[in-house]
Coordinates of N, CA and C in Angstrom, one line a residue:
M1 N -74.2 11.9 -78.9 CA -74.2 13.6 -79.5 C -73.1 13.4 -80.2
P2 N -72.9 13.7 -81.4 CA -71.5 13.9 -82.2 C -70.7 14.9 -82.1
S3 N -69.4 14.7 -81.8 CA -68.7 16.2 -81.4 C -67.9 16.7 -82.8
I4 N -67.6 17.9 -82.8 CA -67.3 18.4 -83.9 C -66.1 19.3 -83.3
P5 N -64.7 18.8 -84.4 CA -63.8 19.3 -83.9 C -63.7 20.9 -83.9
E6 N -62.8 21.3 -83.0 CA -62.8 23.3 -82.9 C -62.1 23.6 -84.1
K7 N -61.4 23.1 -84.9 CA -61.1 23.6 -86.1 C -61.9 23.8 -87.1
V8 N -62.9 23.4 -86.6 CA -64.4 23.7 -87.7 C -65.4 24.9 -87.3
H9 N -65.6 25.9 -88.0 CA -66.0 26.7 -88.1 C -67.4 27.2 -88.4
E10 N -67.9 26.0 -89.1 CA -69.1 25.9 -89.8 C -69.9 24.7 -89.7
L11 N -71.1 24.2 -89.7 CA -71.4 23.1 -89.5 C -72.6 22.9 -90.9
T12 N -73.1 21.6 -91.0 CA -73.9 21.6 -92.0 C -75.3 21.6 -91.2
V13 N -76.1 21.5 -92.3 CA -77.3 21.7 -91.3 C -77.7 19.8 -90.7
G14 N -77.1 18.9 -91.0 CA -76.7 18.0 -90.2 C -76.4 17.9 -89.3
Q15 N -75.4 18.3 -89.1 CA -74.6 18.6 -88.2 C -75.2 19.5 -87.1
L16 N -75.8 20.7 -87.6 CA -76.6 21.5 -86.6 C -77.8 20.9 -86.2
A17 N -78.7 19.9 -86.6 CA -79.3 18.8 -86.1 C -79.0 17.9 -85.1
A18 N -77.9 17.4 -85.7 CA -77.5 16.4 -84.6 C -76.9 17.0 -83.3
R19 N -76.4 18.1 -83.0 CA -76.0 18.9 -82.1 C -76.8 19.7 -81.1
S20 N -78.0 20.2 -82.0 CA -78.9 20.7 -81.1 C -80.2 19.8 -81.0
G21 N -80.2 19.0 -81.6 CA -81.7 18.0 -81.0 C -82.9 18.4 -82.0
A22 N -82.7 19.3 -83.0 CA -83.6 20.1 -83.5 C -83.9 19.4 -85.1
A23 N -85.1 18.9 -85.7 CA -85.0 18.3 -86.8 C -84.7 19.5 -87.8
V24 N -84.1 18.6 -89.1 CA -84.0 19.4 -90.5 C -84.8 20.4 -90.5
S25 N -86.0 19.8 -90.9 CA -86.7 20.8 -90.9 C -87.1 21.8 -90.0
A26 N -87.5 21.7 -89.0 CA -87.0 22.6 -87.7 C -86.0 23.8 -87.9
L27 N -85.1 23.6 -88.3 CA -83.9 24.7 -88.8 C -84.2 25.3 -89.7
H28 N -84.9 24.5 -90.6 CA -85.2 25.3 -92.2 C -86.2 26.4 -91.6
F29 N -87.2 25.8 -90.7 CA -88.6 26.7 -90.3 C -87.7 27.7 -89.5
Y30 N -86.9 27.5 -89.0 CA -86.4 28.7 -87.8 C -85.5 29.6 -89.1
E31 N -84.9 29.4 -89.9 CA -83.8 30.1 -91.0 C -85.0 31.0 -91.4
A32 N -86.5 30.1 -92.3 CA -87.3 31.0 -92.9 C -88.1 31.9 -92.0
K33 N -87.8 32.0 -90.7 CA -88.4 33.0 -89.7 C -87.6 33.7 -88.9
G34 N -86.1 34.1 -89.7 CA -85.6 35.0 -89.2 C -84.5 34.5 -87.7
L35 N -85.0 33.5 -87.3 CA -84.4 33.0 -86.1 C -82.9 32.7 -86.0
I36 N -82.8 31.9 -87.2 CA -81.0 32.1 -87.6 C -80.8 31.9 -88.7
S37 N -79.6 31.8 -89.0 CA -79.2 32.4 -90.3 C -77.9 31.7 -90.9
S38 N -77.9 31.3 -91.9 CA -76.7 30.4 -92.8 C -76.4 31.3 -93.8
R39 N -74.9 30.8 -94.3 CA -74.5 31.3 -95.6 C -74.4 30.0 -96.1
R40 N -74.4 30.4 -97.6 CA -74.6 29.1 -98.9 C -73.2 29.1 -99.7
T41 N -72.8 28.0 -99.6 CA -71.6 27.4 -100.2 C -71.9 27.7 -102.1
A42 N -70.7 27.4 -102.8 CA -70.6 27.5 -103.9 C -71.8 26.4 -104.7
G43 N -71.7 25.2 -103.6 CA -72.7 24.2 -104.3 C -74.2 24.5 -103.6
N44 N -74.5 26.1 -103.0 CA -75.8 26.2 -102.9 C -76.2 25.2 -101.5
Q45 N -75.3 24.8 -100.8 CA -75.4 24.1 -99.5 C -75.5 25.7 -98.4
R46 N -76.2 24.9 -97.1 CA -76.5 25.7 -96.0 C -74.8 25.5 -95.3
R47 N -74.4 26.4 -94.5 CA -73.2 26.3 -93.4 C -73.6 27.0 -92.6
Y48 N -73.9 26.8 -91.3 CA -74.2 27.5 -90.1 C -72.6 27.9 -89.0
S49 N -72.9 29.0 -88.6 CA -71.6 29.2 -87.6 C -72.1 28.5 -86.5
R50 N -70.9 28.0 -85.7 CA -71.0 27.4 -84.6 C -71.8 28.2 -83.5
D51 N -71.9 29.3 -83.4 CA -72.7 30.1 -82.2 C -74.1 30.1 -82.5
T52 N -74.4 29.4 -83.5 CA -76.1 28.9 -84.4 C -76.7 27.8 -83.2
L53 N -75.8 27.2 -82.5 CA -76.1 26.0 -81.6 C -76.7 26.7 -80.3
R54 N -76.2 27.9 -80.0 CA -76.6 28.5 -78.7 C -78.2 29.2 -79.5
R55 N -78.0 29.8 -80.4 CA -79.3 30.4 -80.8 C -80.4 29.2 -81.0
V56 N -80.2 28.0 -81.6 CA -80.9 26.9 -81.6 C -81.4 26.9 -80.1
A57 N -80.7 26.7 -79.3 CA -80.8 26.2 -77.8 C -81.6 27.4 -77.2
F58 N -81.7 28.5 -77.4 CA -82.2 30.0 -76.8 C -84.0 29.8 -77.6
V59 N -83.8 29.6 -78.4 CA -85.5 29.2 -79.4 C -85.9 28.1 -78.7
R60 N -85.3 26.9 -78.9 CA -85.7 25.8 -78.1 C -86.3 26.2 -76.5
A61 N -85.6 26.6 -75.8 CA -86.0 27.1 -74.4 C -87.1 27.6 -74.7
A62 N -87.0 28.6 -75.2 CA -88.2 30.0 -75.3 C -89.5 29.2 -75.4
Q63 N -89.6 28.7 -76.4 CA -90.3 27.6 -77.1 C -91.1 26.6 -76.0
R64 N -90.2 25.9 -75.3 CA -90.9 25.1 -74.7 C -91.5 25.8 -73.6
V65 N -91.4 26.7 -73.1 CA -92.3 27.9 -72.1 C -93.3 28.3 -72.6
G66 N -93.2 28.1 -73.9 CA -94.7 28.8 -74.8 C -94.5 30.1 -75.4
I67 N -93.3 30.7 -74.9 CA -93.3 32.0 -75.8 C -92.8 31.8 -77.5
P68 N -94.1 32.8 -77.8 CA -94.5 32.6 -79.5 C -93.3 32.6 -80.3
L69 N -92.8 32.6 -81.3 CA -91.6 32.7 -82.1 C -91.6 34.1 -82.8
A70 N -92.6 34.6 -82.9 CA -92.9 36.1 -83.3 C -92.1 37.1 -81.9
T71 N -92.1 36.8 -80.9 CA -91.7 37.0 -79.6 C -90.0 36.7 -79.5
I72 N -89.7 35.5 -80.1 CA -88.4 35.2 -79.8 C -87.8 36.0 -80.6
R73 N -88.1 35.9 -81.9 CA -87.4 36.8 -83.0 C -87.0 38.4 -82.9
E74 N -88.4 38.9 -82.0 CA -88.3 40.4 -81.9 C -87.2 40.4 -80.9
A75 N -86.8 39.7 -80.1 CA -85.9 39.5 -78.6 C -84.7 38.9 -79.4
L76 N -84.6 38.5 -80.6 CA -83.1 38.1 -80.6 C -82.8 39.4 -81.2
A77 N -83.6 40.0 -82.2 CA -83.2 41.3 -83.0 C -82.8 42.1 -82.4
E78 N -83.1 42.7 -81.3 CA -82.5 43.2 -80.0 C -81.4 43.2 -79.7
L79 N -80.5 42.1 -80.1 CA -79.3 42.0 -79.7 C -78.7 42.7 -80.6
P80 N -77.4 43.1 -79.8 CA -76.2 44.1 -81.2 C -76.1 43.6 -82.0
E81 N -75.9 44.1 -83.1 CA -75.5 43.1 -84.6 C -75.7 41.5 -84.7
G82 N -77.1 41.4 -83.9 CA -77.6 39.6 -84.2 C -76.6 39.0 -83.8
R83 N -75.9 39.2 -82.4 CA -75.0 38.4 -81.7 C -75.9 37.3 -80.9
T84 N -75.4 36.1 -80.3 CA -76.0 34.9 -80.1 C -76.5 35.4 -78.6
P85 N -77.0 34.8 -77.9 CA -77.8 35.3 -76.8 C -76.5 34.7 -75.9
T86 N -76.7 35.4 -74.5 CA -75.6 35.1 -73.6 C -76.7 34.7 -72.0
R87 N -76.3 34.3 -71.4 CA -76.9 34.0 -70.1 C -77.7 35.4 -69.5
E88 N -76.6 35.9 -69.5 CA -77.4 37.5 -69.1 C -78.5 37.9 -69.7
D89 N -78.3 37.5 -71.3 CA -79.7 38.0 -72.2 C -81.1 37.1 -71.7
W90 N -80.7 36.1 -71.6 CA -81.4 34.9 -71.0 C -82.5 35.3 -70.0
A91 N -81.4 35.8 -69.1 CA -81.8 36.2 -67.6 C -83.1 37.6 -67.6
R92 N -82.3 38.6 -68.6 CA -83.3 39.9 -68.7 C -84.7 39.8 -69.5
L93 N -84.7 38.3 -70.7 CA -85.4 38.3 -71.6 C -86.4 37.4 -70.8
S94 N -85.7 36.4 -69.8 CA -87.0 35.6 -69.3 C -87.8 36.6 -68.3
E95 N -87.4 37.2 -67.5 CA -87.7 38.2 -66.5 C -88.8 39.2 -67.2
K96 N -88.5 39.1 -68.4 CA -89.6 40.1 -69.2 C -90.9 39.5 -69.7
W97 N -90.4 38.1 -70.1 CA -91.5 37.4 -69.9 C -92.3 36.4 -68.8
R98 N -91.8 36.9 -67.9 CA -92.5 36.1 -66.7 C -94.1 36.6 -66.8
S99 N -94.3 37.7 -66.7 CA -95.7 38.3 -66.2 C -96.4 37.5 -67.5
E100 N -95.9 37.5 -68.4 CA -97.0 37.4 -69.9 C -97.2 35.6 -69.4
L101 N -96.3 34.8 -68.9 CA -96.1 33.2 -68.5 C -97.3 33.2 -67.1
D102 N -97.0 34.0 -66.3 CA -98.1 33.9 -65.2 C -99.4 34.6 -65.5
E103 N -99.6 35.2 -66.3 CA -101.0 35.8 -66.7 C -101.4 34.2 -67.6
R104 N -100.8 33.8 -68.7 CA -101.3 32.5 -69.1 C -101.5 31.3 -68.1
I105 N -101.1 31.0 -67.0 CA -101.1 30.3 -66.1 C -102.3 30.8 -65.1
R106 N -102.6 31.8 -65.1 CA -103.5 32.0 -64.3 C -104.9 31.9 -65.1
Q107 N -105.0 32.1 -67.0 CA -106.0 31.8 -67.4 C -105.9 30.4 -67.8
L108 N -104.9 29.5 -67.6 CA -105.6 28.2 -67.8 C -105.8 27.7 -66.3
N109 N -105.6 27.6 -65.5 CA -106.1 27.3 -63.8 C -107.4 27.5 -64.1
R110 N -107.9 29.1 -64.4 CA -109.6 29.2 -64.5 C -110.0 28.1 -65.4
L111 N -109.4 28.0 -66.4 CA -110.1 27.4 -67.6 C -110.0 25.7 -66.4
R112 N -109.5 25.3 -65.7 CA -109.2 23.9 -65.5 C -110.3 24.1 -64.2
D113 N -110.3 25.0 -63.5 CA -111.2 25.1 -62.1 C -112.5 24.8 -62.6
H114 N -112.8 25.6 -64.3 CA -114.4 25.5 -64.5 C -114.6 24.6 -65.3
L115 N -113.8 23.7 -65.8 CA -113.9 22.2 -66.5 C -114.8 21.2 -65.6
T116 N -114.6 21.3 -64.9 CA -115.3 19.8 -64.1 C -116.6 20.5 -63.8
D117 N -116.9 21.6 -63.6 CA -118.6 22.2 -63.7 C -119.1 21.9 -64.9
C118 N -118.3 22.5 -66.0 CA -118.7 22.1 -67.2 C -119.0 20.7 -67.5
I119 N -118.2 20.0 -67.6 CA -118.4 18.5 -67.6 C -119.4 18.0 -67.0
G120 N -119.7 18.4 -65.7 CA -120.9 17.9 -64.7 C -122.4 18.2 -65.4
C121 N -122.2 19.5 -65.8 CA -124.0 19.8 -66.2 C -123.6 19.3 -67.6
G122 N -122.7 20.1 -68.3 CA -122.6 19.3 -69.8 C -123.7 20.3 -71.0
C123 N -124.2 21.4 -70.4 CA -125.4 22.3 -70.7 C -124.4 23.4 -71.9
L124 N -123.1 23.6 -71.6 CA -122.5 24.5 -72.5 C -123.6 25.9 -72.9
S125 N -124.0 26.4 -71.9 CA -124.7 27.5 -71.8 C -124.2 28.9 -72.0
L126 N -124.9 29.7 -73.2 CA -124.3 30.7 -73.1 C -124.4 32.0 -72.0
D127 N -125.8 31.2 -71.5 CA -125.6 32.5 -70.4 C -125.4 32.3 -68.7
S128 N -124.5 31.1 -68.9 CA -123.8 30.8 -67.6 C -122.2 29.7 -67.5
C129 N -122.3 29.3 -69.2 CA -121.0 28.8 -69.1 C -119.8 29.6 -69.6
V130 N -118.9 29.2 -68.7 CA -117.6 30.3 -68.4 C -116.7 29.5 -69.6
L131 N -116.8 28.4 -69.9 CA -116.3 27.6 -71.1 C -116.2 28.3 -72.8
S132 N -117.9 28.3 -72.5 CA -118.3 28.7 -73.9 C -118.4 30.1 -74.3
N133 N -118.3 31.0 -73.3 CA -118.5 32.3 -73.5 C -117.9 32.8 -72.2
P134 N -116.6 33.0 -71.9 CA -115.9 33.4 -70.9 C -116.2 35.0 -70.9
D135 N -115.5 35.5 -69.7 CA -115.8 37.1 -69.7 C -117.1 37.9 -69.9
D136 N -118.1 37.4 -70.2 CA -119.5 37.9 -70.5 C -119.7 38.6 -69.9
T137 N -119.6 39.8 -69.9 CA -120.4 41.1 -68.9 C -121.7 41.2 -69.0
F138 N -122.0 41.4 -70.4 CA -123.5 41.5 -71.5 C -124.9 40.5 -70.7
G139 N -123.9 39.3 -70.4 CA -124.8 38.5 -69.9 C -125.1 38.2 -68.6
D140 N -124.3 39.0 -68.2 CA -124.4 39.6 -66.6 C -125.9 40.2 -66.4
R141 N -126.3 40.7 -66.9 CA -127.0 41.9 -67.0 C -128.6 41.3 -68.1
L142 N -128.2 40.2 -68.8 CA -129.3 39.8 -69.4 C -128.9 38.1 -69.9
T143 N -130.3 37.0 -69.9 CA -129.8 36.1 -70.8 C -130.4 35.9 -72.3
G144 N -130.0 34.6 -72.7 CA -130.1 34.3 -74.6 C -129.3 35.2 -75.3
S145 N -129.7 35.1 -76.7 CA -129.2 35.8 -77.7 C -129.5 37.1 -78.0
R146 N -129.0 38.6 -78.0 CA -129.4 39.5 -78.7 C -128.3 40.3 -79.5
L147 N -128.9 40.9 -80.3 CA -128.4 41.4 -81.5 C -128.2 42.8 -81.1
M148 N -126.7 43.2 -81.0 CA -126.3 44.2 -80.7 C -126.5 45.3 -82.1
V149 N -126.9 46.3 -81.7 CA -127.3 47.3 -82.6 C -126.2 48.5 -82.9
E150 N -125.4 48.5 -84.1 CA -124.4 49.5 -84.3 C -124.9 50.8 -84.4
R151 N -124.2 51.7 -83.0 CA -124.3 53.2 -83.5 C -123.4 53.9 -84.3
G152 N -124.0 54.9 -84.7 CA -123.5 55.9 -86.0 C -124.1 56.1 -87.1
N153 N -124.0 55.8 -87.8 CA -124.0 55.9 -89.5 C -125.3 54.5 -89.8
R154 N -126.4 55.0 -90.1 CA -127.1 53.7 -90.4 C -127.9 54.1 -91.9
R155 N -128.0 53.2 -92.6 CA -128.2 53.8 -93.9 C -129.8 53.0 -94.3

């Protein structure tokens, strides 16, 4: 990993990519999505402050555990004056995201548990297959497809 002298306070996109492990295209994408920011030089080149390294690390860690970019952006926007996240910020936000992750894990476990049954029968039946028709409460009462009649204004 290339080192950057302490006296350098701004990084080029190439330096940021090399230090963060993120592709240049990913950094441009993060910037377009409002996750990081840069200033432009007179030659229209991007320059990132050194603390952008921590922001990129924060974004990549959150992405690795499945947090959507929109949620990450919202979390970063809550920080005062757009400052870089601290260890305490990560602890607070990760606790907040834990229940969302637990729910996702529960759903994945449920899918995994029913996957063997589905492969075993291969029917993908709408009246009994939990993969092609999950959480079908109407199917508990009737089988086959049904046309649901809309209530209200009929012409």
